[in-house]
Amino acid sequence: MERTGALQLDSVNVVDRAHYLTLWSRFGSYDRADVDRWVYGDRLAYEYWGHEASILPISHLPLGRRRMRRFPPESWSGRAWWDRYATSTASKRRVLRRLRTEGPLESVDFQPQPADRGEKTDSLGWRLKEDKRSLKLLWHDGRVAVTGRRHFRCVYDLAERVYPDGPAATLAEYHDSWLLIALSGCGIAPERHLVNYFTGPELNAAERRRTIARNLREKRIVKVEVEGLRGPCYALPEHLDGIDKLPEPAGTTLICPFDSLLWQRKRAAEFLDFSYTVEIYVPAAKRKYGYYVLPILHEGRLVGRLDPKLHRDRGVLEIRALHFEPDFAPTARFEAGLNAAVADLAGFLGATDITMPSSG
């Protein structure tokens, strides 16, 4: 997380939760309980907005605090969707009062209970719906924090009971984080590849240009040229040390759709020659590759994609489709690597059987 900036969270559970699957693809099998303990017990990390909703290293909390103080962003003012989503001061006070007196709560605790549904008026139901929105908005503005999860459902508490004391980053540090975190995770990249890598700071084009110029002057970053890649590129100086001695990429793994490698689709297309869409949000009839497709990384190249589904009730990991890039011809070395990766994934998921399609 220190290097990439964050682990993105997502509720889709066709294979596994996104943050667990990302860690598996990078490090192999591990005990999920260790990760939960590090985040929610030892507080080595915290949940907030990094690249969308994310788990971030606790060292980045000052950056989070800066966003909390500036929430909602000025760019949201006057938006119709924001006017519909925003809640009253009274609602926010009700939520904070409940957390203060009742302790940690889930959003489900702000739903009408069976005993309440006999009321003659719908005012209670409306108030609770507003309070559910307030709970999320209070998380954004830093008065409420995620203290843990139950069956992946967020458990919220007052922020002072969760976050350690500390300062907020300055505005300049906050702007710099957009650039420095993205370069830490990407390596060498032009500005257009950094724009949506870290979505916490919402910088416009002029602010991005000023941030890049300031960091060039202060020698935190350097400008480089990459053959075949349009426009100036940037890098952290330490990333260039020994770049000519890097080993050849090796190994085969499956990439989570929400891995930071794929946060910037334009980068994947231009730098890795891999066009990728998360087809969860595409109607079934229009999907090209499948519902929850995992790109296949083989020896430094994205060479194909695999559409898996875990049948938890039967302990079966089903591979529903396997597609290769047009310029890639599978070799015995690749097939051995892919089979090993799928077998390791099945073991990590607790599956006792694997079904695979014919290669195609």
Coordinates of C-alpha atoms in Angstrom, one line a residue:
M1 CA 0.0 0.0 0.0
E2 CA 2.9 2.4 0.7
R3 CA 4.2 1.8 -2.9
T4 CA 0.9 1.7 -4.8
G5 CA -1.0 4.1 -2.6
A6 CA -4.0 2.1 -1.8
L7 CA -5.9 -1.2 -2.1
Q8 CA -9.3 -0.6 -3.8
L9 CA -12.4 -2.0 -2.2
D10 CA -15.3 -3.5 -4.1
S11 CA -18.3 -5.5 -2.9
V12 CA -18.4 -7.9 -5.9
N13 CA -17.8 -11.4 -4.6
V14 CA -17.9 -13.6 -7.7
V15 CA -14.3 -14.8 -6.9
D16 CA -13.3 -12.9 -3.8
R17 CA -13.4 -9.4 -2.4
A18 CA -11.2 -7.0 -4.5
H19 CA -8.6 -6.2 -1.9
Y20 CA -8.1 -9.9 -1.0
L21 CA -7.8 -10.9 -4.6
T22 CA -5.3 -8.1 -5.4
L23 CA -3.0 -9.2 -2.6
W24 CA -3.3 -12.8 -3.7
S25 CA -2.3 -12.0 -7.3
R26 CA 0.8 -10.1 -6.1
F27 CA 1.9 -12.3 -3.3
G28 CA 0.2 -15.7 -3.6
S29 CA -1.8 -17.4 -0.9
Y30 CA -2.0 -15.9 2.6
D31 CA -4.3 -15.7 5.6
R32 CA -7.0 -13.1 5.2
A33 CA -7.3 -12.8 9.0
D34 CA -3.8 -11.3 9.0
V35 CA -4.9 -8.5 6.7
D36 CA -8.0 -7.8 8.7
R37 CA -6.0 -7.7 11.9
W38 CA -3.4 -5.3 10.4
V39 CA -6.2 -2.9 9.2
Y40 CA -8.9 -3.1 11.9
G41 CA -6.9 -4.3 14.9
D42 CA -3.4 -2.9 14.6
R43 CA -4.6 0.1 12.7
L44 CA -1.7 0.0 10.2
A45 CA -4.2 1.2 7.6
Y46 CA -7.6 2.8 7.4
E47 CA -10.5 3.0 5.0
Y48 CA -11.1 6.1 3.1
W49 CA -11.2 7.6 -0.4
G50 CA -8.0 6.9 -2.4
H51 CA -8.8 5.4 -5.7
E52 CA -12.5 5.3 -5.0
A53 CA -13.2 3.6 -1.7
S54 CA -9.9 2.1 -0.5
I55 CA -7.7 0.8 2.2
L56 CA -4.8 3.2 2.7
P57 CA -1.6 3.1 4.7
I58 CA -2.0 4.9 8.0
S59 CA 0.9 7.1 7.0
H60 CA -1.4 8.7 4.5
L61 CA -4.0 9.8 7.1
P62 CA -2.8 13.5 7.0
L63 CA -3.7 13.5 3.3
G64 CA -7.1 12.0 4.1
R65 CA -7.7 14.6 6.7
R66 CA -7.0 17.3 4.1
R67 CA -9.8 15.9 1.9
M68 CA -12.1 15.6 4.9
R69 CA -11.7 19.3 5.7
R70 CA -12.4 20.2 2.1
F71 CA -15.5 17.9 1.7
P72 CA -17.6 18.3 -0.2
P73 CA -15.4 19.6 -3.1
E74 CA -16.3 22.9 -4.6
S75 CA -16.9 21.1 -7.9
W76 CA -19.9 19.4 -6.4
S77 CA -21.7 22.6 -5.5
G78 CA -24.9 23.1 -7.5
R79 CA -24.9 19.6 -9.0
A80 CA -28.4 18.2 -9.2
W81 CA -27.2 14.8 -8.0
W82 CA -25.5 16.4 -5.0
D83 CA -28.5 18.4 -4.1
R84 CA -30.5 15.1 -4.0
Y85 CA -27.9 13.3 -2.0
A86 CA -26.9 15.9 0.6
T87 CA -28.6 15.7 4.0
S88 CA -29.7 18.0 6.7
T89 CA -27.7 19.2 9.7
A90 CA -30.4 17.6 11.9
S91 CA -29.8 14.2 10.3
K92 CA -26.1 14.4 10.8
R93 CA -26.6 15.3 14.5
R94 CA -28.9 12.3 14.9
V95 CA -26.3 9.9 13.5
L96 CA -23.5 11.3 15.6
R97 CA -25.7 11.1 18.7
R98 CA -26.5 7.5 18.1
L99 CA -22.9 6.5 17.6
R100 CA -21.9 8.4 20.7
T101 CA -24.5 6.7 22.9
E102 CA -24.9 3.3 21.2
G103 CA -21.3 2.7 20.0
P104 CA -20.3 1.2 16.6
L105 CA -23.2 0.8 14.1
E106 CA -23.8 -0.6 10.6
S107 CA -25.9 1.1 7.9
V108 CA -28.5 -1.6 8.5
D109 CA -29.0 -0.1 11.9
F110 CA -30.5 2.9 10.2
Q111 CA -33.3 0.9 8.6
P112 CA -36.9 0.6 9.9
Q113 CA -37.2 -2.3 12.3
P114 CA -40.2 -4.7 12.3
A115 CA -41.7 -3.0 15.4
D116 CA -41.5 0.4 13.6
R117 CA -43.3 -0.6 10.5
G118 CA -46.7 -0.4 12.0
E119 CA -46.4 3.4 12.3
K120 CA -49.2 5.3 10.5
T121 CA -46.7 7.8 9.0
D122 CA -43.8 7.2 6.8
S123 CA -41.8 9.9 8.5
L124 CA -39.6 7.4 10.4
G125 CA -38.7 5.5 7.3
W126 CA -37.8 8.7 5.5
R127 CA -35.7 10.0 8.4
L128 CA -33.8 6.7 8.6
K129 CA -33.1 6.7 4.9
E130 CA -31.7 10.2 5.2
D131 CA -29.6 9.1 8.2
K132 CA -28.1 6.3 6.2
R133 CA -26.9 8.9 3.7
S134 CA -25.6 11.0 6.5
L135 CA -23.6 8.1 7.8
K136 CA -21.7 7.9 4.5
L137 CA -21.3 11.7 4.3
L138 CA -19.9 11.9 7.8
W139 CA -17.4 9.2 6.8
H140 CA -16.3 11.4 3.9
D141 CA -16.0 14.6 6.0
G142 CA -14.0 12.8 8.7
R143 CA -16.4 12.8 11.7
V144 CA -17.1 9.1 11.3
A145 CA -14.7 6.3 10.5
V146 CA -14.9 2.6 9.5
T147 CA -13.8 0.7 12.6
G148 CA -14.3 -2.8 11.2
R149 CA -16.3 -5.0 8.9
R150 CA -18.9 -7.8 9.5
H151 CA -19.5 -10.0 6.5
F152 CA -17.9 -7.2 4.5
R153 CA -20.5 -4.7 5.8
C154 CA -18.9 -1.5 7.2
V155 CA -19.1 -0.9 10.9
Y156 CA -18.9 2.8 11.7
D157 CA -17.8 4.7 14.8
L158 CA -16.9 8.2 15.8
A159 CA -13.6 9.1 14.1
E160 CA -11.9 10.0 17.4
R161 CA -12.3 6.4 18.5
V162 CA -10.7 5.1 15.4
Y163 CA -8.1 7.5 13.9
P164 CA -4.9 8.4 15.9
D165 CA -4.3 12.0 16.6
G166 CA -2.4 14.0 14.1
P167 CA -2.3 16.9 11.7
A168 CA -3.8 17.4 8.2
A169 CA -1.5 17.8 5.2
T170 CA -1.1 21.2 3.7
L171 CA -2.9 22.0 0.5
A172 CA 0.4 21.8 -1.4
E173 CA 1.2 18.4 0.1
Y174 CA -2.3 17.2 -0.8
H175 CA -1.9 18.3 -4.4
D176 CA 1.6 16.7 -4.5
S177 CA 0.1 13.4 -3.4
W178 CA -1.8 13.1 -6.6
L179 CA 1.5 13.2 -8.5
L180 CA 3.9 11.4 -6.1
I181 CA 1.6 8.5 -5.2
A182 CA 0.7 7.9 -8.8
L183 CA 4.4 7.9 -9.9
S184 CA 5.2 5.6 -6.9
G185 CA 2.7 3.1 -8.2
C186 CA 3.2 3.5 -11.9
G187 CA 6.9 4.2 -12.3
I188 CA 7.5 6.2 -15.5
A189 CA 4.3 7.9 -16.8
P190 CA 3.1 10.9 -18.7
E191 CA 0.5 13.2 -17.1
R192 CA -2.4 11.7 -18.9
H193 CA -1.6 8.3 -17.3
L194 CA -1.7 9.8 -13.8
V195 CA -5.0 11.7 -14.0
N196 CA -7.3 9.1 -12.5
Y197 CA -4.8 7.0 -10.7
F198 CA -5.5 8.6 -7.3
T199 CA -8.9 10.1 -7.2
G200 CA -8.8 11.6 -3.6
P201 CA -7.4 14.9 -4.8
E202 CA -9.6 16.3 -7.6
L203 CA -7.2 18.5 -9.4
N204 CA -8.1 20.4 -12.6
A205 CA -5.7 20.7 -15.5
A206 CA -4.2 24.0 -14.3
E207 CA -3.6 22.6 -10.8
R208 CA -2.0 19.5 -12.3
R209 CA 0.4 21.5 -14.4
R210 CA 1.4 23.7 -11.4
T211 CA 1.9 20.6 -9.3
I212 CA 4.2 19.0 -11.9
A213 CA 6.2 22.2 -12.4
R214 CA 6.7 22.7 -8.6
N215 CA 7.9 19.1 -8.1
L216 CA 10.2 19.4 -11.1
R217 CA 11.7 22.6 -9.6
E218 CA 12.2 21.0 -6.2
K219 CA 13.7 17.9 -7.9
R220 CA 11.2 15.5 -6.4
I221 CA 10.5 14.2 -9.9
V222 CA 12.5 14.2 -13.1
K223 CA 11.4 14.5 -16.8
V224 CA 12.3 11.6 -19.1
E225 CA 11.5 10.4 -22.6
V226 CA 10.2 7.0 -23.5
E227 CA 10.6 5.8 -27.0
G228 CA 7.2 5.2 -28.6
L229 CA 5.2 7.0 -25.9
R230 CA 3.8 10.4 -26.8
G231 CA 4.7 13.5 -24.7
P232 CA 7.0 14.1 -21.8
C233 CA 7.1 11.5 -19.0
Y234 CA 7.9 11.8 -15.4
A235 CA 9.5 9.6 -12.7
L236 CA 10.7 9.6 -9.1
P237 CA 14.5 9.8 -9.2
E238 CA 14.9 6.7 -7.1
H239 CA 13.0 4.7 -9.7
L240 CA 15.7 5.4 -12.3
D241 CA 18.6 4.1 -10.2
G242 CA 19.7 0.8 -11.7
I243 CA 16.9 0.8 -14.3
D244 CA 19.3 -0.7 -16.8
K245 CA 19.9 -3.6 -14.5
L246 CA 16.4 -4.7 -13.9
P247 CA 15.8 -8.4 -14.3
E248 CA 13.5 -9.7 -17.1
P249 CA 9.9 -10.1 -15.8
A250 CA 9.0 -13.7 -14.9
G251 CA 6.1 -15.7 -13.7
T252 CA 2.4 -15.9 -14.4
T253 CA -0.5 -14.6 -12.3
L254 CA -4.1 -13.3 -12.7
I255 CA -4.9 -9.7 -12.1
C256 CA -7.8 -8.4 -10.1
P257 CA -10.0 -6.0 -12.1
F258 CA -9.5 -3.4 -9.4
D259 CA -5.8 -3.8 -9.1
S260 CA -3.9 -0.5 -9.4
L261 CA -2.3 -1.8 -12.5
L262 CA -5.6 -1.2 -14.2
W263 CA -6.8 2.0 -12.5
Q264 CA -5.8 4.1 -15.5
R265 CA -7.3 2.4 -18.6
K266 CA -5.5 4.7 -20.9
R267 CA -2.2 3.6 -19.5
A268 CA -3.1 0.0 -19.9
A269 CA -3.9 0.6 -23.5
E270 CA -1.0 2.8 -24.5
F271 CA 1.8 1.4 -22.2
L272 CA 0.8 -2.2 -22.0
D273 CA -1.1 -2.5 -25.3
F274 CA -4.1 -4.0 -23.4
S275 CA -7.7 -2.7 -23.9
Y276 CA -9.7 -3.5 -20.8
T277 CA -13.2 -2.9 -19.6
V278 CA -14.8 -4.1 -16.4
E279 CA -17.9 -5.7 -17.9
I280 CA -19.7 -6.1 -14.6
Y281 CA -21.5 -2.9 -15.6
V282 CA -22.2 -4.0 -19.2
P283 CA -25.5 -5.8 -20.1
A284 CA -24.9 -9.5 -20.4
A285 CA -25.8 -9.6 -24.1
K286 CA -23.1 -6.9 -24.9
R287 CA -20.3 -8.5 -22.9
K288 CA -17.3 -9.4 -25.0
Y289 CA -15.3 -11.5 -22.5
G290 CA -17.4 -12.1 -19.4
Y291 CA -18.7 -10.8 -16.1
Y292 CA -15.6 -10.7 -13.8
V293 CA -12.7 -11.1 -16.1
L294 CA -9.1 -11.4 -14.7
P295 CA -6.3 -10.3 -17.1
I296 CA -3.5 -12.8 -17.3
L297 CA 0.0 -11.4 -16.6
H298 CA 2.7 -13.6 -18.1
E299 CA 6.4 -12.6 -18.0
G300 CA 5.6 -8.9 -17.9
R301 CA 2.9 -8.9 -20.6
L302 CA -0.9 -8.9 -20.3
V303 CA -1.5 -11.8 -22.7
G304 CA -5.1 -12.8 -22.2
R305 CA -8.1 -12.8 -19.9
L306 CA -9.9 -15.4 -17.9
D307 CA -13.6 -15.4 -16.7
P308 CA -13.9 -17.3 -13.3
K309 CA -16.7 -18.0 -10.9
L310 CA -16.4 -19.6 -7.5
H311 CA -19.3 -21.9 -6.6
R312 CA -18.9 -21.9 -2.9
D313 CA -21.7 -24.4 -2.2
R314 CA -19.9 -27.0 -4.3
G315 CA -16.3 -26.0 -3.7
V316 CA -15.8 -25.5 -7.5
L317 CA -13.8 -22.8 -9.2
E318 CA -15.3 -22.6 -12.7
I319 CA -13.3 -21.0 -15.5
R320 CA -16.1 -20.1 -17.9
A321 CA -14.0 -18.6 -20.7
L322 CA -10.3 -18.1 -21.6
H323 CA -9.3 -15.5 -24.3
F324 CA -5.8 -14.7 -25.6
E325 CA -4.6 -11.5 -27.2
P326 CA -4.4 -11.7 -31.0
D327 CA -0.6 -11.6 -31.1
F328 CA 0.0 -14.2 -28.3
A329 CA 0.6 -17.9 -29.0
P330 CA 0.4 -20.0 -25.8
T331 CA 3.5 -22.0 -25.1
A332 CA 4.1 -25.0 -22.8
R333 CA 5.8 -22.6 -20.4
F334 CA 2.8 -20.4 -20.3
E335 CA 0.3 -23.2 -19.9
A336 CA 2.3 -24.6 -17.0
G337 CA 2.4 -21.1 -15.4
L338 CA -1.4 -20.5 -15.9
N339 CA -2.3 -23.9 -14.5
A340 CA -0.2 -23.3 -11.5
A341 CA -1.8 -19.8 -11.0
V342 CA -5.3 -21.2 -11.3
A343 CA -4.5 -24.1 -8.9
D344 CA -3.1 -21.6 -6.4
L345 CA -6.2 -19.4 -6.7
A346 CA -8.5 -22.4 -6.1
G347 CA -6.6 -23.3 -3.0
F348 CA -6.7 -19.7 -1.7
L349 CA -10.5 -19.7 -2.3
G350 CA -11.0 -23.1 -0.7
A351 CA -12.2 -24.7 -3.9
T352 CA -11.5 -28.5 -4.1
D353 CA -12.2 -28.8 -7.9
I354 CA -11.5 -26.7 -11.0
T355 CA -13.4 -26.8 -14.3
M356 CA -11.6 -25.3 -17.3
P357 CA -12.8 -24.6 -20.9
S358 CA -10.9 -25.6 -24.0
S359 CA -8.2 -23.0 -25.0
G360 CA -9.4 -20.5 -27.5

